[in-house]
Tab-separated table of C-alpha atoms in Angstrom:
chain	number	residue	atom	x	y	z
X	1314	MET	CA	140.349	68.680	70.594
X	1315	ASN	CA	143.986	68.157	71.636
X	1316	TYR	CA	145.275	65.905	74.379
X	1317	VAL	CA	145.048	68.520	77.150
X	1318	GLY	CA	141.447	69.178	76.155
X	1319	TYR	CA	140.613	65.486	76.470
X	1320	LEU	CA	142.191	65.298	79.911
X	1321	ASN	CA	140.408	68.406	81.143
X	1322	ALA	CA	137.145	66.930	79.885
X	1323	ALA	CA	137.903	63.741	81.806
X	1324	LEU	CA	138.468	65.670	85.013
X	1325	LEU	CA	135.286	67.675	84.434
X	1326	LEU	CA	133.290	64.466	84.113
X	1327	CYS	CA	134.955	63.087	87.229
X	1328	VAL	CA	133.896	66.056	89.334
X	1329	THR	CA	130.402	66.556	87.912
X	1330	CYS	CA	129.048	63.022	87.644
X	1331	SER	CA	127.203	61.736	90.680
X	1332	ALA	CA	128.958	59.026	92.657
X	1333	PRO	CA	127.572	55.594	93.470
X	1334	ALA	CA	126.493	54.609	96.961
X	1335	GLN	CA	128.856	56.164	99.510
X	1336	VAL	CA	129.983	55.059	102.937
X	1337	ALA	CA	128.102	57.077	105.526
X	1338	GLY	CA	129.913	59.872	107.341
X	1339	GLY	CA	132.387	62.534	106.279
X	1340	ALA	CA	132.221	65.515	103.981
X	1341	ASN	CA	131.554	65.202	100.271
X	1342	LEU	CA	134.629	66.125	98.251
X	1343	SER	CA	134.986	66.444	94.500
X	1344	PHE	CA	138.319	66.301	92.728
X	1345	LYS	CA	138.273	70.077	92.287
X	1346	GLN	CA	137.687	70.631	95.993
X	1347	LEU	CA	140.390	68.281	97.228
X	1348	THR	CA	142.811	69.755	94.689
X	1349	ALA	CA	142.199	73.235	96.082
X	1350	ILE	CA	142.875	71.954	99.606
X	1351	ALA	CA	146.031	70.085	98.569
X	1352	PHE	CA	147.503	73.083	96.767
X	1353	GLN	CA	147.073	75.118	99.949
X	1354	GLN	CA	148.224	72.569	102.528
X	1355	ASN	CA	150.537	70.021	100.864
X	1356	LEU	CA	153.841	69.876	102.762
X	1357	ASP	CA	156.108	69.267	99.758
X	1358	LEU	CA	154.595	72.262	97.994
X	1359	GLN	CA	155.017	74.443	101.079
X	1360	ILE	CA	158.691	73.483	101.264
X	1361	LYS	CA	159.229	74.467	97.614
X	1362	GLU	CA	157.423	77.763	98.211
X	1363	LYS	CA	159.683	78.561	101.174
X	1364	GLN	CA	162.760	77.699	99.116
X	1365	ALA	CA	161.577	80.031	96.358
X	1366	GLN	CA	161.114	82.801	98.913
X	1367	GLY	CA	164.634	82.169	100.200
X	1368	GLN	CA	166.088	82.485	96.698
X	1369	MET	CA	164.195	85.744	96.213
X	1370	ALA	CA	165.768	87.098	99.407
X	1371	GLY	CA	169.177	86.020	98.103
X	1372	GLU	CA	168.609	88.025	94.925
X	1373	ASP	CA	167.777	91.126	96.985
X	1374	ILE	CA	170.959	90.677	99.021
X	1375	ALA	CA	173.102	90.316	95.895
X	1376	PHE	CA	171.563	93.444	94.366
X	1377	THR	CA	172.390	95.564	97.416
X	1378	GLU	CA	176.072	94.803	96.850
X	1379	LEU	CA	175.840	96.973	93.719
X	1380	LEU	CA	174.616	99.956	95.746
X	1381	PRO	CA	176.711	102.455	97.720
X	1382	SER	CA	177.660	101.478	101.255
X	1383	MET	CA	178.350	103.757	104.233
X	1384	SER	CA	180.487	103.099	107.256
X	1385	LEU	CA	181.376	105.007	110.400
X	1386	THR	CA	184.730	104.744	112.138
X	1387	SER	CA	185.830	106.396	115.335
X	1388	GLY	CA	188.984	105.891	117.338
X	1389	ARG	CA	191.566	107.110	119.800
X	1390	PHE	CA	195.155	107.161	118.675
X	1391	GLN	CA	198.075	107.193	121.097
X	1392	THR	CA	201.638	107.902	120.043
X	1393	LEU	CA	203.678	105.601	122.269
X	1394	GLN	CA	207.169	106.686	121.272
X	1395	ASN	CA	208.673	109.345	119.030
X	1396	THR	CA	212.482	109.197	119.111
X	1397	VAL	CA	212.827	112.161	116.772
X	1398	SER	CA	210.688	114.567	118.760
X	1399	PRO	CA	209.588	113.228	122.143
X	1400	ALA	CA	207.609	116.394	122.745
X	1401	GLU	CA	205.239	115.444	119.939
X	1402	GLU	CA	204.090	112.270	121.687
X	1403	GLN	CA	200.356	112.854	122.148
X	1404	THR	CA	196.830	111.435	122.039
X	1405	SER	CA	194.438	112.221	119.161
X	1406	TYR	CA	190.846	111.391	118.262
X	1407	ALA	CA	189.297	110.911	114.824
X	1408	THR	CA	185.846	110.116	113.469
X	1409	SER	CA	184.975	109.655	109.813
X	1410	VAL	CA	182.067	108.621	107.596
X	1411	VAL	CA	183.008	106.730	104.418
X	1412	LEU	CA	180.781	106.284	101.384
X	1413	SER	CA	181.941	103.560	98.954
X	1414	GLN	CA	180.563	102.782	95.518
X	1415	PRO	CA	181.742	99.913	93.287
X	1416	ILE	CA	182.324	101.160	89.763
X	1417	TYR	CA	183.878	98.234	87.900
X	1418	GLN	CA	183.681	94.935	89.770
X	1419	PRO	CA	182.563	92.160	87.395
X	1420	THR	CA	182.371	89.611	90.218
X	1421	ILE	CA	179.661	91.534	92.076
X	1422	TRP	CA	177.650	92.047	88.882
X	1423	ALA	CA	177.954	88.368	87.908
X	1424	ASN	CA	176.901	87.256	91.410
X	1425	TRP	CA	173.771	89.389	91.124
X	1426	ARG	CA	172.942	87.828	87.755
X	1427	LYS	CA	173.555	84.379	89.269
X	1428	SER	CA	171.114	85.172	92.074
X	1429	GLN	CA	168.509	86.114	89.459
X	1430	LEU	CA	169.076	82.810	87.668
X	1431	ARG	CA	168.847	80.870	90.936
X	1432	ASN	CA	165.588	82.661	91.631
X	1433	ALA	CA	164.270	81.647	88.209
X	1434	ARG	CA	165.364	78.067	88.834
X	1435	ALA	CA	163.594	78.036	92.188
X	1436	ASP	CA	160.417	79.273	90.497
X	1437	SER	CA	160.799	76.510	87.935
X	1438	SER	CA	161.232	73.925	90.701
X	1439	LEU	CA	158.078	75.241	92.362
X	1440	SER	CA	156.125	74.897	89.117
X	1441	LYS	CA	157.537	71.401	88.682
X	1442	GLN	CA	156.372	70.482	92.193
X	1443	ARG	CA	152.899	71.761	91.310
X	1444	GLN	CA	152.835	69.493	88.259
X	1445	SER	CA	154.032	66.562	90.341
X	1446	LEU	CA	151.379	67.228	92.991
X	1447	MET	CA	148.646	67.379	90.358
X	1448	PHE	CA	149.763	64.015	88.966
X	1449	GLN	CA	149.833	62.475	92.449
X	1450	LEU	CA	146.331	63.780	93.099
X	1451	LYS	CA	145.000	62.387	89.821
X	1452	GLN	CA	146.693	59.051	90.438
X	1453	ALA	CA	145.325	58.824	93.980
X	1454	TRP	CA	141.870	60.003	92.866
X	1455	TYR	CA	141.538	57.406	90.121
X	1456	ASN	CA	142.746	54.724	92.510
X	1457	LEU	CA	140.183	55.844	95.092
X	1458	LEU	CA	137.357	55.755	92.556
X	1459	LYS	CA	138.530	52.308	91.472
X	1460	GLU	CA	138.584	50.980	95.030
X	1461	GLN	CA	135.172	52.479	95.628
X	1462	VAL	CA	133.757	50.681	92.596
X	1463	LEU	CA	135.470	47.461	93.634
X	1464	HIS	CA	133.968	47.784	97.107
X	1465	ASN	CA	130.515	48.259	95.610
X	1466	GLU	CA	131.104	45.286	93.318
X	1467	ALA	CA	132.106	43.179	96.320
X	1468	VAL	CA	128.804	44.140	97.947
X	1469	ASP	CA	126.877	43.274	94.774
X	1470	SER	CA	128.787	40.017	94.414
X	1471	LEU	CA	127.898	39.043	97.980
X	1472	ALA	CA	124.247	39.817	97.266
X	1473	ARG	CA	124.348	37.521	94.216
X	1474	LEU	CA	126.021	34.786	96.257
X	1475	LYS	CA	123.412	35.082	98.972
X	1476	GLN	CA	120.641	34.854	96.382
X	1477	HIS	CA	122.285	31.755	94.963
X	1478	ARG	CA	122.515	30.265	98.464
X	1479	LYS	CA	118.813	30.972	98.969
X	1480	ASN	CA	117.975	29.300	95.662
X	1481	ALA	CA	120.152	26.315	96.568
X	1482	GLN	CA	118.443	25.935	99.930
X	1483	GLU	CA	115.022	25.970	98.248
X	1484	PHE	CA	116.090	23.385	95.667
X	1485	TYR	CA	117.576	21.214	98.420
X	1486	SER	CA	114.385	21.433	100.458
X	1487	ALA	CA	112.491	20.351	97.340
X	1488	GLY	CA	114.906	17.450	96.904
X	1489	LYS	CA	116.197	18.718	93.565
X	1490	ILE	CA	119.924	19.045	94.447
X	1491	TRP	CA	122.450	17.459	96.770
X	1492	ARG	CA	123.323	18.964	100.148
X	1493	ASN	CA	126.858	19.435	98.906
X	1494	ASP	CA	125.641	22.243	96.620
X	1495	VAL	CA	124.146	24.043	99.616
X	1496	LEU	CA	127.375	23.716	101.601
X	1497	GLN	CA	129.321	25.016	98.649
X	1498	ALA	CA	127.006	28.047	98.446
X	1499	HIS	CA	127.590	28.739	102.169
X	1500	VAL	CA	131.358	28.633	101.649
X	1501	ARG	CA	131.169	31.056	98.757
X	1502	VAL	CA	129.077	33.502	100.820
X	1503	SER	CA	131.749	33.412	103.550
X	1504	LYS	CA	134.422	34.160	100.980
X	1505	GLY	CA	132.303	37.033	99.656
X	1506	GLU	CA	132.126	38.523	103.154
X	1507	GLN	CA	135.926	38.310	103.412
X	1508	ASP	CA	136.251	40.037	100.055
X	1509	ILE	CA	134.132	42.939	101.326
X	1510	TYR	CA	136.403	43.306	104.366
X	1511	ALA	CA	139.493	43.410	102.132
X	1512	ALA	CA	137.792	45.923	99.817
X	1513	GLN	CA	136.981	48.167	102.792
X	1514	ASN	CA	140.639	48.138	103.845
X	1515	ARG	CA	141.844	49.058	100.358
X	1516	LEU	CA	139.273	51.857	100.205
X	1517	ALA	CA	140.439	53.210	103.574
X	1518	LEU	CA	144.076	53.183	102.414
X	1519	ALA	CA	143.142	54.982	99.189
X	1520	LYS	CA	141.430	57.700	101.232
X	1521	SER	CA	144.458	57.935	103.526
X	1522	THR	CA	146.707	58.569	100.524
X	1523	ILE	CA	144.594	61.559	99.504
X	1524	ASN	CA	144.452	62.826	103.100
X	1525	ILE	CA	148.259	62.758	103.173
X	1526	LEU	CA	148.418	64.819	99.977
X	1527	MET	CA	145.976	67.286	101.565
X	1528	ASN	CA	148.074	67.313	104.768
X	1529	ARG	CA	145.177	66.086	106.880
X	1530	ASP	CA	144.867	63.367	109.491
X	1531	LEU	CA	144.980	59.896	107.914
X	1532	MET	CA	141.577	58.935	109.268
X	1533	THR	CA	139.712	62.109	108.260
X	1534	PRO	CA	136.501	60.774	106.669
X	1535	PHE	CA	135.202	62.053	103.341
X	1536	ASN	CA	133.034	60.817	100.507
X	1537	PRO	CA	134.521	61.169	97.000
X	1538	GLN	CA	132.087	62.774	94.587
X	1539	GLY	CA	133.021	61.591	91.119
X	1540	GLN	CA	132.936	58.748	88.657
X	1541	MET	CA	135.489	57.447	86.183
X	1542	GLN	CA	134.536	57.910	82.555
X	1543	HIS	CA	136.152	56.556	79.397
X	1544	ILE	CA	137.492	59.475	77.334
X	1545	ALA	CA	138.701	58.892	73.786
X	1546	PHE	CA	142.371	59.619	73.079
X	1547	THR	CA	143.473	60.549	69.570
X	1548	SER	CA	146.658	62.635	69.957
X	1549	ASN	CA	149.722	61.558	67.982
X	1550	PHE	CA	153.240	61.073	69.289
X	1551	LYS	CA	154.865	63.846	67.245
X	1552	SER	CA	152.562	66.565	68.558
X	1553	LEU	CA	153.022	65.370	72.138
X	1554	LEU	CA	156.798	65.313	71.749
X	1555	LYS	CA	156.720	68.852	70.365
X	1556	GLN	CA	154.753	70.033	73.392
X	1557	ALA	CA	157.213	68.343	75.748
X	1558	LEU	CA	160.265	69.992	74.172
X	1559	VAL	CA	158.594	73.369	74.639
X	1560	ASN	CA	156.973	72.918	78.049
X	1561	ARG	CA	159.130	70.566	80.113
X	1562	LEU	CA	160.544	72.485	83.050
X	1563	GLU	CA	163.589	70.213	83.263
X	1564	LEU	CA	164.734	71.504	79.871
X	1565	LYS	CA	164.251	75.091	81.012
X	1566	GLN	CA	166.208	74.318	84.166
X	1567	SER	CA	169.012	72.901	82.039
X	1568	GLU	CA	169.169	76.207	80.155
X	1569	ILE	CA	169.386	78.059	83.469
X	1570	ASP	CA	172.174	75.726	84.644
X	1571	ILE	CA	174.130	76.548	81.482
X	1572	GLU	CA	173.699	80.268	82.170
X	1573	LEU	CA	174.842	79.766	85.769
X	1574	ALA	CA	177.958	77.950	84.573
X	1575	THR	CA	178.558	80.803	82.109
X	1576	LYS	CA	178.403	83.308	84.964
X	1577	ASP	CA	180.904	81.217	86.937
X	1578	LEU	CA	183.211	81.414	83.953
X	1579	GLU	CA	182.771	85.186	83.828
X	1580	ILE	CA	183.622	85.412	87.536
X	1581	ALA	CA	186.762	83.357	87.008
X	1582	GLU	CA	187.822	85.502	84.032
X	1583	ALA	CA	187.160	88.687	86.001
X	1584	GLN	CA	190.150	87.843	88.203
X	1585	LEU	CA	192.381	88.764	85.230
X	1586	TRP	CA	191.236	92.385	85.312
X	1587	PRO	CA	191.447	95.195	87.858
X	1588	THR	CA	188.546	96.399	89.970
X	1589	VAL	CA	187.663	100.074	90.433
X	1590	SER	CA	185.721	101.697	93.262
X	1591	LEU	CA	184.929	105.249	94.365
X	1592	SER	CA	185.279	106.333	97.979
X	1593	LEU	CA	184.097	109.535	99.658
X	1594	SER	CA	185.323	110.137	103.214
X	1595	SER	CA	184.419	112.968	105.555
X	1596	GLY	CA	185.852	113.103	109.063
X	1597	VAL	CA	186.973	115.196	111.990
X	1598	SER	CA	190.060	114.893	114.159
X	1599	ALA	CA	191.120	116.582	117.385
X	1600	ASN	CA	193.523	116.280	120.286
X	1601	GLY	CA	190.701	116.015	122.830
X	1602	ALA	CA	187.813	113.638	123.257
X	1603	ASP	CA	185.400	116.598	123.101
X	1604	TYR	CA	186.627	117.378	119.569
X	1605	ASN	CA	187.192	121.020	120.437
X	1606	PRO	CA	188.840	122.376	118.482
X	1607	ALA	CA	188.363	119.925	115.577
X	1608	ALA	CA	189.764	119.741	112.077
X	1609	LEU	CA	187.356	118.753	109.263
X	1610	GLU	CA	188.722	116.784	106.359
X	1611	THR	CA	186.891	115.517	103.250
X	1612	THR	CA	188.562	113.317	100.653
X	1613	VAL	CA	187.474	111.676	97.428
X	1614	SER	CA	189.451	108.737	96.089
X	1615	LEU	CA	189.252	106.516	93.037
X	1616	ASN	CA	190.806	103.179	93.881
X	1617	MET	CA	192.035	100.467	91.542
X	1618	SER	CA	193.095	97.008	92.629
X	1619	TRP	CA	194.723	94.466	90.318
X	1620	ASN	CA	196.099	91.057	91.240
X	1621	PHE	CA	198.174	90.535	88.102
X	1622	TRP	CA	200.189	87.555	89.355
X	1623	GLN	CA	198.829	84.583	91.322
X	1624	TRP	CA	201.039	81.715	90.094
X	1625	GLY	CA	198.503	80.525	87.530
X	1626	GLN	CA	195.623	80.291	90.020
X	1627	THR	CA	193.278	82.376	87.867
X	1628	ASN	CA	194.005	80.412	84.689
X	1629	LYS	CA	193.300	77.149	86.498
X	1630	ALA	CA	190.030	78.529	87.809
X	1631	ILE	CA	189.072	79.528	84.267
X	1632	ASP	CA	189.871	76.054	82.968
X	1633	ALA	CA	187.725	74.490	85.699
X	1634	ALA	CA	184.828	76.852	84.924
X	1635	GLU	CA	185.041	76.048	81.209
X	1636	LEU	CA	184.946	72.349	82.045
X	1637	ASP	CA	181.857	72.841	84.241
X	1638	LEU	CA	180.174	74.738	81.396
X	1639	SER	CA	180.868	71.873	78.994
X	1640	ILE	CA	179.426	69.409	81.508
X	1641	GLU	CA	176.199	71.423	81.856
X	1642	LYS	CA	175.794	71.506	78.070
X	1643	LEU	CA	176.190	67.726	77.926
X	1644	ARG	CA	173.684	67.331	80.745
X	1645	ALA	CA	171.214	69.469	78.813
X	1646	GLU	CA	171.513	67.145	75.816
X	1647	GLN	CA	171.123	64.145	78.105
X	1648	GLN	CA	168.011	65.679	79.688
X	1649	LYS	CA	166.492	66.256	76.249
X	1650	VAL	CA	166.938	62.592	75.343
X	1651	LEU	CA	165.454	61.567	78.701
X	1652	VAL	CA	162.389	63.755	78.139
X	1653	MET	CA	161.825	62.250	74.704
X	1654	SER	CA	162.111	58.769	76.191
X	1655	GLN	CA	159.620	59.595	78.951
X	1656	VAL	CA	157.096	60.952	76.465
X	1657	GLN	CA	157.449	57.843	74.311
X	1658	SER	CA	157.016	55.554	77.325
X	1659	ALA	CA	153.963	57.464	78.571
X	1660	PHE	CA	152.420	57.529	75.083
X	1661	LEU	CA	152.850	53.779	74.605
X	1662	THR	CA	151.424	53.161	78.076
X	1663	VAL	CA	148.311	55.132	77.140
X	1664	MET	CA	147.903	53.203	73.900
X	1665	GLU	CA	148.334	49.880	75.704
X	1666	ALA	CA	145.888	50.877	78.452
X	1667	GLN	CA	143.382	52.023	75.835
X	1668	LYS	CA	143.459	48.669	74.045
X	1669	SER	CA	143.284	46.770	77.326
X	1670	LEU	CA	140.238	48.823	78.312
X	1671	ASN	CA	138.467	48.073	75.034
X	1672	VAL	CA	139.069	44.350	75.463
X	1673	SER	CA	137.871	44.394	79.084
X	1674	GLU	CA	134.649	46.168	78.103
X	1675	GLN	CA	133.879	43.512	75.517
X	1676	ALA	CA	134.700	40.752	78.010
X	1677	LEU	CA	132.386	42.326	80.585
X	1678	LYS	CA	129.427	42.257	78.212
X	1679	GLN	CA	130.047	38.580	77.508
X	1680	ALA	CA	130.446	37.763	81.222
X	1681	GLU	CA	127.160	39.504	82.066
X	1682	GLU	CA	125.345	37.523	79.405
X	1683	ASN	CA	127.012	34.289	80.539
X	1684	PHE	CA	125.881	34.876	84.138
X	1685	ARG	CA	122.342	35.682	83.058
X	1686	VAL	CA	122.108	32.471	81.009
X	1687	SER	CA	123.677	30.362	83.758
X	1688	GLU	CA	121.123	31.578	86.296
X	1689	ILE	CA	118.231	30.779	83.961
X	1690	ARG	CA	119.615	27.317	83.248
X	1691	TYR	CA	120.077	26.657	86.964
X	1692	LYS	CA	116.527	27.734	87.830
X	1693	GLU	CA	115.254	25.478	85.038
X	1694	GLN	CA	117.467	22.665	86.380
X	1695	LEU	CA	119.395	22.581	83.112
X	1696	GLY	CA	122.657	23.627	84.719
X	1697	SER	CA	124.555	22.880	87.910
X	1698	SER	CA	125.391	25.037	90.926
X	1699	ASN	CA	129.004	25.038	89.835
X	1700	ASP	CA	127.992	26.586	86.526
X	1701	VAL	CA	126.357	29.507	88.342
X	1702	LEU	CA	129.302	29.972	90.721
X	1703	ASP	CA	131.783	29.857	87.859
X	1704	ALA	CA	129.723	32.410	85.946
X	1705	GLN	CA	129.561	34.543	89.093
X	1706	ASP	CA	133.362	34.386	89.486
X	1707	LEU	CA	133.850	35.270	85.834
X	1708	LEU	CA	131.481	38.222	86.100
X	1709	THR	CA	133.175	39.538	89.240
X	1710	SER	CA	136.689	39.156	87.807
X	1711	THR	CA	135.760	40.832	84.508
X	1712	LYS	CA	134.182	43.756	86.378
X	1713	ILE	CA	137.337	44.096	88.453
X	1714	THR	CA	139.453	43.876	85.303
X	1715	ARG	CA	137.357	46.507	83.551
X	1716	VAL	CA	137.419	49.081	86.361
X	1717	SER	CA	141.135	48.447	86.931
X	1718	ALA	CA	141.778	48.932	83.215
X	1719	LEU	CA	139.824	52.201	83.244
X	1720	SER	CA	141.782	53.411	86.261
X	1721	ARG	CA	145.085	52.509	84.562
X	1722	TYR	CA	143.961	54.275	81.387
X	1723	LEU	CA	143.068	57.532	83.167
X	1724	THR	CA	146.253	57.346	85.243
X	1725	ALA	CA	148.258	56.820	82.045
X	1726	LEU	CA	146.673	59.977	80.612
X	1727	ALA	CA	147.701	61.865	83.761
X	1728	GLU	CA	151.236	60.481	83.464
X	1729	LEU	CA	151.385	61.582	79.837
X	1730	ASP	CA	150.197	65.017	80.939
X	1731	LEU	CA	153.148	65.128	83.330
X	1732	ALA	CA	155.552	63.857	80.659
X	1733	ILE	CA	154.678	66.630	78.181
X	1734	GLY	CA	154.830	69.315	80.885
X	1735	ALA	CA	151.229	70.464	80.492
X	1736	PRO	CA	150.461	73.486	82.740
X	1737	VAL	CA	148.501	72.898	85.912
X	1738	THR	CA	144.871	73.991	85.698
X	1739	PHE	CA	142.089	73.316	88.175
């Protein structure tokens, strides 16, 4: 199984596994469901879609410039003075319909091709926004699941602290411990209650982040249906880099930018050559406004226009266009290096997060055993209250470390998915 397969499996587990105890109220939403909502309602995505539609309209406009155009002219002509033959001073009327068709106009053709390239670039930007939205959703989802687990752990931690306080009160009543141990247990319960309040706030903010991505009210309640799972990662850097060089939309956009600069150069060079157009005109003229009697005249003309001297303006425009083309080629090389660097950074982040997760899982097992032993020793009066509280703190911190490490690991996989330009599937 390749990297994309592993990530898809991770998402499948996230949306199919049952979630732990949920806060009451609100609809149940899986990752697949909230993704479907976000891809319909996200504002950034809607903006990119509108921009793509605008570029498509621009392509249609540019194409119509290649088609024949028709115009109607009508006018009244008055001869004000004729010194040769004053008797011929008169008023005339003329109406004509003109059909024009460009035959050789490289600028119009190049502009149409540029509009096609801009349309392709807009589509690429839309796809890139989809990839970015998917990453943001994964990042926010893993953070939400993490905060949910941390909230549940805060509840469990408070329950353990309350049980310890109960045990301390019983031992104090039996005269087995000092009152100071009971007071210390009360203080720790108060701190545990504060921790729950802070965990609730972080959970609410995590939900708000997803509501923003779904373009919903910040306070819209929902219950996330999913659970983070550790998925093995075995892909190598070379294969990931190969995928990135093929799939990354930024590299494809760089190719389009080079083609656009090439078209600008063609437009500049076209100024060195003449343009040719065909014109068909049919009109009537008469001495009266009622066109009776009227003379019908139809003409066909082939027109050539050539600006063969502009004081070096065209040559300077060509030089500027060639310079812009060279710049776009350099930017493409720069973008390629940047993509390779991003893939390397994301790959190393995944490897680091994977090792950190393995260490945290081992530490959690040891902390659970340490807490179990400390409780037994305390009940048997072989250990102190501080030993139990220290073991409780260690257990809580290692659980937090483990779930945070798992969240970072899954987020790192999502970031690597973005870095290699994997297609969006949901």
